[in-house]
GROMACS .gro file of C-alpha atoms in nm:
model
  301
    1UNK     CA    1  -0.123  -0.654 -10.783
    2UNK     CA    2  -0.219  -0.496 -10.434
    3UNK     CA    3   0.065  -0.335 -10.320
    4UNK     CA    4  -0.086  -0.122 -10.019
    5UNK     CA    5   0.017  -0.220  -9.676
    6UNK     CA    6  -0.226  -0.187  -9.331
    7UNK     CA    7  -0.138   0.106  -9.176
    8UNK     CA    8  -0.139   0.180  -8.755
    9UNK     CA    9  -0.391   0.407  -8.610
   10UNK     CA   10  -0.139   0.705  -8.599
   11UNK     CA   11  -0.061   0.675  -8.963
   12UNK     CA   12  -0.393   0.636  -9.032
   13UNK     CA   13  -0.418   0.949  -8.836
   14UNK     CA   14  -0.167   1.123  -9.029
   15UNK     CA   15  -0.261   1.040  -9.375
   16UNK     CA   16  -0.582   1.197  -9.317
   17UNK     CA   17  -0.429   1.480  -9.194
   18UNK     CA   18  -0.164   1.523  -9.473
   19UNK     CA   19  -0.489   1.482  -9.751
   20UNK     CA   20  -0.652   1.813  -9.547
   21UNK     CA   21  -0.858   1.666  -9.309
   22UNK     CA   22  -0.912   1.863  -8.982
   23UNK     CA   23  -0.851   1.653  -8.690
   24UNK     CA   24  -0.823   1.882  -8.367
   25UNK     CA   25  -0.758   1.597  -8.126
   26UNK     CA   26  -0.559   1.325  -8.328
   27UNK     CA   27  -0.516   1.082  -7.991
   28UNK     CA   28  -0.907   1.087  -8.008
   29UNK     CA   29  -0.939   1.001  -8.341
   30UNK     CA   30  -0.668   0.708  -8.258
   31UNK     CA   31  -0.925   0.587  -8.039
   32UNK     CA   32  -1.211   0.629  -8.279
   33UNK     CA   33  -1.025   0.453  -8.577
   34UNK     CA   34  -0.935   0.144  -8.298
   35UNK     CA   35  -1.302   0.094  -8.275
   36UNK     CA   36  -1.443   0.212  -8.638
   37UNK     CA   37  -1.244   0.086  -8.882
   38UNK     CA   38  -1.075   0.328  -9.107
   39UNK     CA   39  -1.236   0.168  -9.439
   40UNK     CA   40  -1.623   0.203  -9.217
   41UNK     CA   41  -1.548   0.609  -9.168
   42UNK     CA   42  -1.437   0.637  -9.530
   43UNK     CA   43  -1.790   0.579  -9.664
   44UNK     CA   44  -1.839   0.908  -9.454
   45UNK     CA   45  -1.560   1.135  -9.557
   46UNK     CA   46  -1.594   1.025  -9.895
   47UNK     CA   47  -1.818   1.270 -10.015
   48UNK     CA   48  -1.576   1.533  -9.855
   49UNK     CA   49  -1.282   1.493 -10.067
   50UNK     CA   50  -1.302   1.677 -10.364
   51UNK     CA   51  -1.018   1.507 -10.547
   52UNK     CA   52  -1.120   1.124 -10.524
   53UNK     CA   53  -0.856   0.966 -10.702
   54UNK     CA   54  -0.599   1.170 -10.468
   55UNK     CA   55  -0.830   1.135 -10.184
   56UNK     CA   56  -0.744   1.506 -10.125
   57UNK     CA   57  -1.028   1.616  -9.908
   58UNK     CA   58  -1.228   1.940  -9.964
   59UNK     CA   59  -1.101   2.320  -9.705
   60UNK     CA   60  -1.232   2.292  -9.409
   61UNK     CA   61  -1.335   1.912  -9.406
   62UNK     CA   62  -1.327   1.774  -9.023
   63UNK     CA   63  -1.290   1.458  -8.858
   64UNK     CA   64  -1.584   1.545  -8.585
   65UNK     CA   65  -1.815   1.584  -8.875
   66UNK     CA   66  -1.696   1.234  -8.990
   67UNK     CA   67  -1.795   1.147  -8.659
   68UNK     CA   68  -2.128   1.320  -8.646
   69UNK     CA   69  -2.231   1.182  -8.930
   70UNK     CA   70  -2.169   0.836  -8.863
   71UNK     CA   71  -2.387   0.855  -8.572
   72UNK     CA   72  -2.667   1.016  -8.707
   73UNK     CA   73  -2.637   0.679  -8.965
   74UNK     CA   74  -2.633   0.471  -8.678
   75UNK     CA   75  -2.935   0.613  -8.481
   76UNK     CA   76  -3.105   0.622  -8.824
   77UNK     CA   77  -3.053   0.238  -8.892
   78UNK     CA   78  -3.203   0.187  -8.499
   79UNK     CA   79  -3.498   0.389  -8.588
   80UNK     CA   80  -3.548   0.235  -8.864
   81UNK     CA   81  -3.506  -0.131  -8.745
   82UNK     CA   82  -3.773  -0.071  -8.410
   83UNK     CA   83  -4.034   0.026  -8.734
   84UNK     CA   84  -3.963  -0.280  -8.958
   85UNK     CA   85  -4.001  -0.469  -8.649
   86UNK     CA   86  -4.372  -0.391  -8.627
   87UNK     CA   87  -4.373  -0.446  -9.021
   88UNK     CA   88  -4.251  -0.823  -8.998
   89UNK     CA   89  -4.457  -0.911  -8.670
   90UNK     CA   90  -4.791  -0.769  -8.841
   91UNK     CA   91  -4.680  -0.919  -9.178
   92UNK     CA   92  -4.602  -1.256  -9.027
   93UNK     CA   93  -4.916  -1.248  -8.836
   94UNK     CA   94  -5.156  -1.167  -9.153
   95UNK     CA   95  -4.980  -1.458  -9.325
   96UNK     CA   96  -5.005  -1.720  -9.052
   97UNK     CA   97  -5.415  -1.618  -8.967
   98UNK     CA   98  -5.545  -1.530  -9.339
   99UNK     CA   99  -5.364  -1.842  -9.487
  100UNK     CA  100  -5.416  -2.093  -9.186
  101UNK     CA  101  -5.778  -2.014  -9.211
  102UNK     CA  102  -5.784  -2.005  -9.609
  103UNK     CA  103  -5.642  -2.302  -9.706
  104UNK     CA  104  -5.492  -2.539  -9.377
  105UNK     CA  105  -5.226  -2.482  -9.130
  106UNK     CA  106  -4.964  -2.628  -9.327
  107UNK     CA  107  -5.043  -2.393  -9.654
  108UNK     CA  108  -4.665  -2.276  -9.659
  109UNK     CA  109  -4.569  -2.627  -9.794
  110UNK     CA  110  -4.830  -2.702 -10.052
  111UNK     CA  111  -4.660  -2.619 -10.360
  112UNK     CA  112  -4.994  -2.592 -10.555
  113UNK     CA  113  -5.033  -2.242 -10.414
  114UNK     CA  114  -4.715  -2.141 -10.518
  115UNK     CA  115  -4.627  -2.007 -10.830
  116UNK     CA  116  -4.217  -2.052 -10.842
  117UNK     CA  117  -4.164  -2.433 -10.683
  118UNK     CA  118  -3.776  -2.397 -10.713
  119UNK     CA  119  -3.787  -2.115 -10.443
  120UNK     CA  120  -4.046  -2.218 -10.234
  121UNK     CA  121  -3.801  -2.558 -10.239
  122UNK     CA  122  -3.534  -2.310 -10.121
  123UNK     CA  123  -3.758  -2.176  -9.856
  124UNK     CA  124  -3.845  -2.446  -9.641
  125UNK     CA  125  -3.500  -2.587  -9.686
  126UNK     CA  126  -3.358  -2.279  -9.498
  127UNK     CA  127  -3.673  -2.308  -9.278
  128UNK     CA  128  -3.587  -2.673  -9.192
  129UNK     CA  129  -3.255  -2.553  -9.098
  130UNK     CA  130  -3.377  -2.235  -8.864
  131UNK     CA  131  -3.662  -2.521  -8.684
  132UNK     CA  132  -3.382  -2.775  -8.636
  133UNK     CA  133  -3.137  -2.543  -8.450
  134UNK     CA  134  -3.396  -2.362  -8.259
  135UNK     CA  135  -3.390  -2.385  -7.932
  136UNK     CA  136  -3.748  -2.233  -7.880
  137UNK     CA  137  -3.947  -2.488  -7.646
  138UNK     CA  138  -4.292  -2.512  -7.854
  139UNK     CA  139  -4.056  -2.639  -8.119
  140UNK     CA  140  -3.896  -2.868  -7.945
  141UNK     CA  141  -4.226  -2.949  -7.738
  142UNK     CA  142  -4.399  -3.020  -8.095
  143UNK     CA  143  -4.174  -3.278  -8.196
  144UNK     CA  144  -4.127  -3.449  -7.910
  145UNK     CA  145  -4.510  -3.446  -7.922
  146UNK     CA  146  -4.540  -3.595  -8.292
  147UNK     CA  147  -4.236  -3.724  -8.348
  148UNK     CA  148  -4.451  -3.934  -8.621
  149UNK     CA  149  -4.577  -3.647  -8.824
  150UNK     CA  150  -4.362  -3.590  -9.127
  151UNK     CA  151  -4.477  -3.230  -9.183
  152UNK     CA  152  -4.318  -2.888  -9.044
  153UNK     CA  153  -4.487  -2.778  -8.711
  154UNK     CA  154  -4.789  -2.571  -8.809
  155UNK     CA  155  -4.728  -2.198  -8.975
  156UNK     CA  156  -4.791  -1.997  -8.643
  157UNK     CA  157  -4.502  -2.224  -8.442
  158UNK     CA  158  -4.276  -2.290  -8.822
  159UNK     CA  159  -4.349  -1.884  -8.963
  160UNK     CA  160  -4.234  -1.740  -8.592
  161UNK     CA  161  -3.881  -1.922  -8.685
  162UNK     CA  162  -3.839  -1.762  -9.022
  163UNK     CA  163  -3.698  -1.408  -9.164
  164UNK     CA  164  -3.853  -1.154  -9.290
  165UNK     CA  165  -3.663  -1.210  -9.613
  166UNK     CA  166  -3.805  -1.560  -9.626
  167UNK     CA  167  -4.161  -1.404  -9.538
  168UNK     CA  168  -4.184  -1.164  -9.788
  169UNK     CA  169  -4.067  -1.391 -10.062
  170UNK     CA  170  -4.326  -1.664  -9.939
  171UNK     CA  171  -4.603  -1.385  -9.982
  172UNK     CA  172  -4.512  -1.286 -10.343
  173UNK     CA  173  -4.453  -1.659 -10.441
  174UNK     CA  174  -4.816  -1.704 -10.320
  175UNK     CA  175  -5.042  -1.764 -10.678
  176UNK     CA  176  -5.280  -1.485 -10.733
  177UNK     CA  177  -5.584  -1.633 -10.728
  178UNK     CA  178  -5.495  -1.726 -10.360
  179UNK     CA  179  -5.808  -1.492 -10.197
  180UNK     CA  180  -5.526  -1.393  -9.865
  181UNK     CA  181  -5.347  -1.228 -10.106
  182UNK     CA  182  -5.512  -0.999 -10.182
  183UNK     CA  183  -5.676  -0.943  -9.823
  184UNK     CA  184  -5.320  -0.891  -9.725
  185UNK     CA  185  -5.245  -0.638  -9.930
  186UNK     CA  186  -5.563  -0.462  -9.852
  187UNK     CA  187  -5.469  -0.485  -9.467
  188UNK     CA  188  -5.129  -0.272  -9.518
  189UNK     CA  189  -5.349  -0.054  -9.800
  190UNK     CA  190  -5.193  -0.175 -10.070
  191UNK     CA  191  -5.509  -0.219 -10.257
  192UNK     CA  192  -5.396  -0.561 -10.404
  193UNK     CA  193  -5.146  -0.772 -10.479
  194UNK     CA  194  -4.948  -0.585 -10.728
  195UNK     CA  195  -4.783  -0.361 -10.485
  196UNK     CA  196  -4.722  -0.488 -10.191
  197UNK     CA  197  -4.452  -0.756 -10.321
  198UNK     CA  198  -4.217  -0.475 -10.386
  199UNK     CA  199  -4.309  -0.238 -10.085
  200UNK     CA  200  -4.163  -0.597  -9.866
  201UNK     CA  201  -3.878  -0.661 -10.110
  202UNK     CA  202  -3.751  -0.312 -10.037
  203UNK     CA  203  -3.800  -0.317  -9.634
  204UNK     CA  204  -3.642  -0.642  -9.644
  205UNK     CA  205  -3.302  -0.544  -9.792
  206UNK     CA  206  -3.289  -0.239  -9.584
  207UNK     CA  207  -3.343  -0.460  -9.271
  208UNK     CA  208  -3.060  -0.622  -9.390
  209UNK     CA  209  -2.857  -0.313  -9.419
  210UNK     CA  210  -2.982  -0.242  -9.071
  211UNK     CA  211  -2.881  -0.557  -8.892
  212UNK     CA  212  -2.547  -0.561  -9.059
  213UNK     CA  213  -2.468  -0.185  -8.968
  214UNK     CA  214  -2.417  -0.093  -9.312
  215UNK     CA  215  -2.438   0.247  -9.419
  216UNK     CA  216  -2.818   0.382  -9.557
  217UNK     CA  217  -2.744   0.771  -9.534
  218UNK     CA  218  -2.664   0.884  -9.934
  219UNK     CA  219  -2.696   0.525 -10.033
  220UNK     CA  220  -2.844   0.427 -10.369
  221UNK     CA  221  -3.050   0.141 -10.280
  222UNK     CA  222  -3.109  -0.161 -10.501
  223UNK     CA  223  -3.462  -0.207 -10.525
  224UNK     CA  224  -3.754  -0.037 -10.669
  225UNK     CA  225  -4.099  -0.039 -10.575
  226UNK     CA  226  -4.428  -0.032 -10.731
  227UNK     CA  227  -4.642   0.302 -10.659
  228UNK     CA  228  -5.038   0.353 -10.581
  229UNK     CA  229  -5.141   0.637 -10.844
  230UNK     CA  230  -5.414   0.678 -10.552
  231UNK     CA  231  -5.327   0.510 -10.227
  232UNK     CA  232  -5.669   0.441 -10.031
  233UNK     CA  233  -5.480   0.637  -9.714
  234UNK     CA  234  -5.277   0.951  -9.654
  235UNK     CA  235  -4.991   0.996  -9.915
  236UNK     CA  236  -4.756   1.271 -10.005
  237UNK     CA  237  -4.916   1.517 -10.247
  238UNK     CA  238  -4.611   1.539 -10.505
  239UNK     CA  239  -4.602   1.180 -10.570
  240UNK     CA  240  -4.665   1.280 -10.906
  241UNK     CA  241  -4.335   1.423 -10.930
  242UNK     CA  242  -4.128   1.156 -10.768
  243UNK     CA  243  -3.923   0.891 -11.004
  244UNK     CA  244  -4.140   0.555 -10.968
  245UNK     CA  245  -3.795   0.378 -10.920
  246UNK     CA  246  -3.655   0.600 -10.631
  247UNK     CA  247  -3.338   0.450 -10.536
  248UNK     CA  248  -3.289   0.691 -10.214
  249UNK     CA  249  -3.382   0.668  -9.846
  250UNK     CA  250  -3.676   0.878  -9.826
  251UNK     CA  251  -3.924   0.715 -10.059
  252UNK     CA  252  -3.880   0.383  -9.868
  253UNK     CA  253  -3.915   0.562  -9.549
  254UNK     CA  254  -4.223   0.695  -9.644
  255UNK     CA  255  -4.360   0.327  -9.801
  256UNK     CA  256  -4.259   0.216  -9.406
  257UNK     CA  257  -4.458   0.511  -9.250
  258UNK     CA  258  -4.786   0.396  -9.492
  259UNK     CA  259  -4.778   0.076  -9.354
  260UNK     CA  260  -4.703   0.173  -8.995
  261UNK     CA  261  -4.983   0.390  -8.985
  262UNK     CA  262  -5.211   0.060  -9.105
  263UNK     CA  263  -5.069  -0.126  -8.776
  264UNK     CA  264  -4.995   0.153  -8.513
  265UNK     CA  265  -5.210   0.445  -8.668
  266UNK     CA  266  -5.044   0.650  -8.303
  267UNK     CA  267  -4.701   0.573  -8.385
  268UNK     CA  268  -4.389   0.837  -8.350
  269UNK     CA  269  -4.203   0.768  -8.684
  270UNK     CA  270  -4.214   1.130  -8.748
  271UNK     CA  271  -4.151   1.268  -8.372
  272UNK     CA  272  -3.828   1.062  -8.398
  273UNK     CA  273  -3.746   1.102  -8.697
  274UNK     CA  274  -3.798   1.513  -8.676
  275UNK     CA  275  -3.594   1.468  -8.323
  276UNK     CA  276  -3.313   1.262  -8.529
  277UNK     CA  277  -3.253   1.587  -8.749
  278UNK     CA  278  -3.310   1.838  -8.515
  279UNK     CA  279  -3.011   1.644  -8.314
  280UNK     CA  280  -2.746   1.662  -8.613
  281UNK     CA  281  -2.830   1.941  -8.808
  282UNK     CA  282  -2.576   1.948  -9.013
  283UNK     CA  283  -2.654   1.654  -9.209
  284UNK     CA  284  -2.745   1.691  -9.567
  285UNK     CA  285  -3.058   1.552  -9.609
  286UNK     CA  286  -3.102   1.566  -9.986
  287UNK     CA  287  -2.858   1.262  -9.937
  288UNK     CA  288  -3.154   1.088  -9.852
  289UNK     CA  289  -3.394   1.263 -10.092
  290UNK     CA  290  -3.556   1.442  -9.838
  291UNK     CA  291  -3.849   1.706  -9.934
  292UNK     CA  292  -3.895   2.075  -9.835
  293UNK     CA  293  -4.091   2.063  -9.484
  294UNK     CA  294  -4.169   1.604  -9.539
  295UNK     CA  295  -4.337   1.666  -9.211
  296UNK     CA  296  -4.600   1.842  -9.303
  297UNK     CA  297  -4.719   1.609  -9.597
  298UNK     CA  298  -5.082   1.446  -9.515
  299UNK     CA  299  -4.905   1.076  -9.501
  300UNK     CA  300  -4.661   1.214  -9.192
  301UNK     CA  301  -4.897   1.403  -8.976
   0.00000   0.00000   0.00000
């Protein structure tokens, strides 16, 4: 059984320092540890202890690069979320045109486009719940409009109430003999279908890891996504020589900065981004798979 008991700040405090962590200003770190919880930081100082069962922590291991590097996460995940943003809008935008003019403004509920019925059922149940506790007036408007028409409001009022989750799984549910689909793909240079499906599966769970704070610096990430053996637009030139299934930070980051370029071809991923480590230099970055001068590769320029 769980025999551990919570400890206060100060013994918190104290532990750390009794395992070998350097803590210059331990009434600071009280304060920090009040805020951050002890369990948060850990996913920081982990890779610092060199005994792991012991939790004995590495010479010369200190609290303010616990800090530092906590930040840098944070600032990461804001960066990060500000260029998904402009990934969802555009991707909710191709959907709602391409498929409105394709097929009929209420596509996203004809299940004869769709290859997987039980999760498009799953879908528009969730999307029935986000429309009915909406308080966005063209929703309400709508209904109080045509009260008498059983369907969902049309995809460009019903899609701007949705996820980008729920987006991206509508896309790769679409059949592919659905002509949008592929024009879709094409848009974010994706070529066709095939790709793209992954590229949003993996944006979408780091979203996630974004809006719930959650650590993305030396985290193995679940997904995996498809590669272009020759993408249409500038690419890194050893793709050859990265694993298809990259599980670290970098090879989604660059998937992001592809499509980016395809929506905001002026956009300042890399400014940032180059600003973000130039601010915390001591941050490893082959903790997020990081290559040798990234900047200078054709698809970051």
């Amino acid at each position: 059984m769980f025999t551990k008991n919570a400890l206060t700040v100060a013994e918190q405090v104290s532990q750390l320092q009794e395992r070998g962590l350097v803590i210059k200003h331990p009434h600071i770190a009280e304060k920090y540890l009040l805020n951050i919880s002890y369990y948060r930081l850990g996913e920081y100082w982990y890779v610092m202890q060199q005994d792991k069962e012991k939790h004995i922590f590495k010479p010369n291991s200190k609290f303010e690069d616990v800090i530092a590097l906590y930040n840098f996460d944070a600032e990461l995940r804001l960066l990060l979320f500000g260029v998904i943003e402009k990934i969802e809008i555009s991707l909710r935008t191709k959907l709602i045109y391409h498929l409105s003019h394709e097929i009929n403004p209420w596509w996203f509920q004809n299940f004869e486009l769709f290859t997987d019925s039980k999760a498009l059922v799953k879908t528009l149940s969730n999307l029935e719940a986000e429309i009915e506790r909406t308080k966005d007036v063209s929703i309400k408007n709508h209904k109080k409009k045509h009260k008498d028409d059983g369907r969902f409001p049309p995809a460009w009022k019903s899609l701007e109430q949705t996820s980008f989750g729920a987006l991206s799984k509508l896309y790769g549910n679409l059949k592919n003999n659905v002509a949008s689909k592929d024009i879709i793909a094409k848009e974010f240079g994706a070529v066709n279908h095939t790709y793209l499906p992954s590229w949003l599966q993996s944006i979408s769970q780091i979203r996630n890891f974004c809006a719930h704070h959650s650590r993305l610096w030396n985290r193995n990430l679940p997904s995996t996504v498809k590669m272009l053996s020759k993408p249409p637009n500038p690419w890194i030139t050893d793709a050859e020589n990265v694993p298809k299934q990259s599980n670290k930070l970098y090879m989604h980051m660059c998937l992001m900065k592809y499509m980016l370029n395809t929506i905001k071809p002026d956009n300042e991923f890399t400014e940032r981004l180059e600003a973000l480590f130039t601010k915390y230099p001591n941050v490893d970055l082959k903790a997020l798979d990081m290559k040798p001068n990234w900047q200078q590769e054709p698809l970051w320029k």
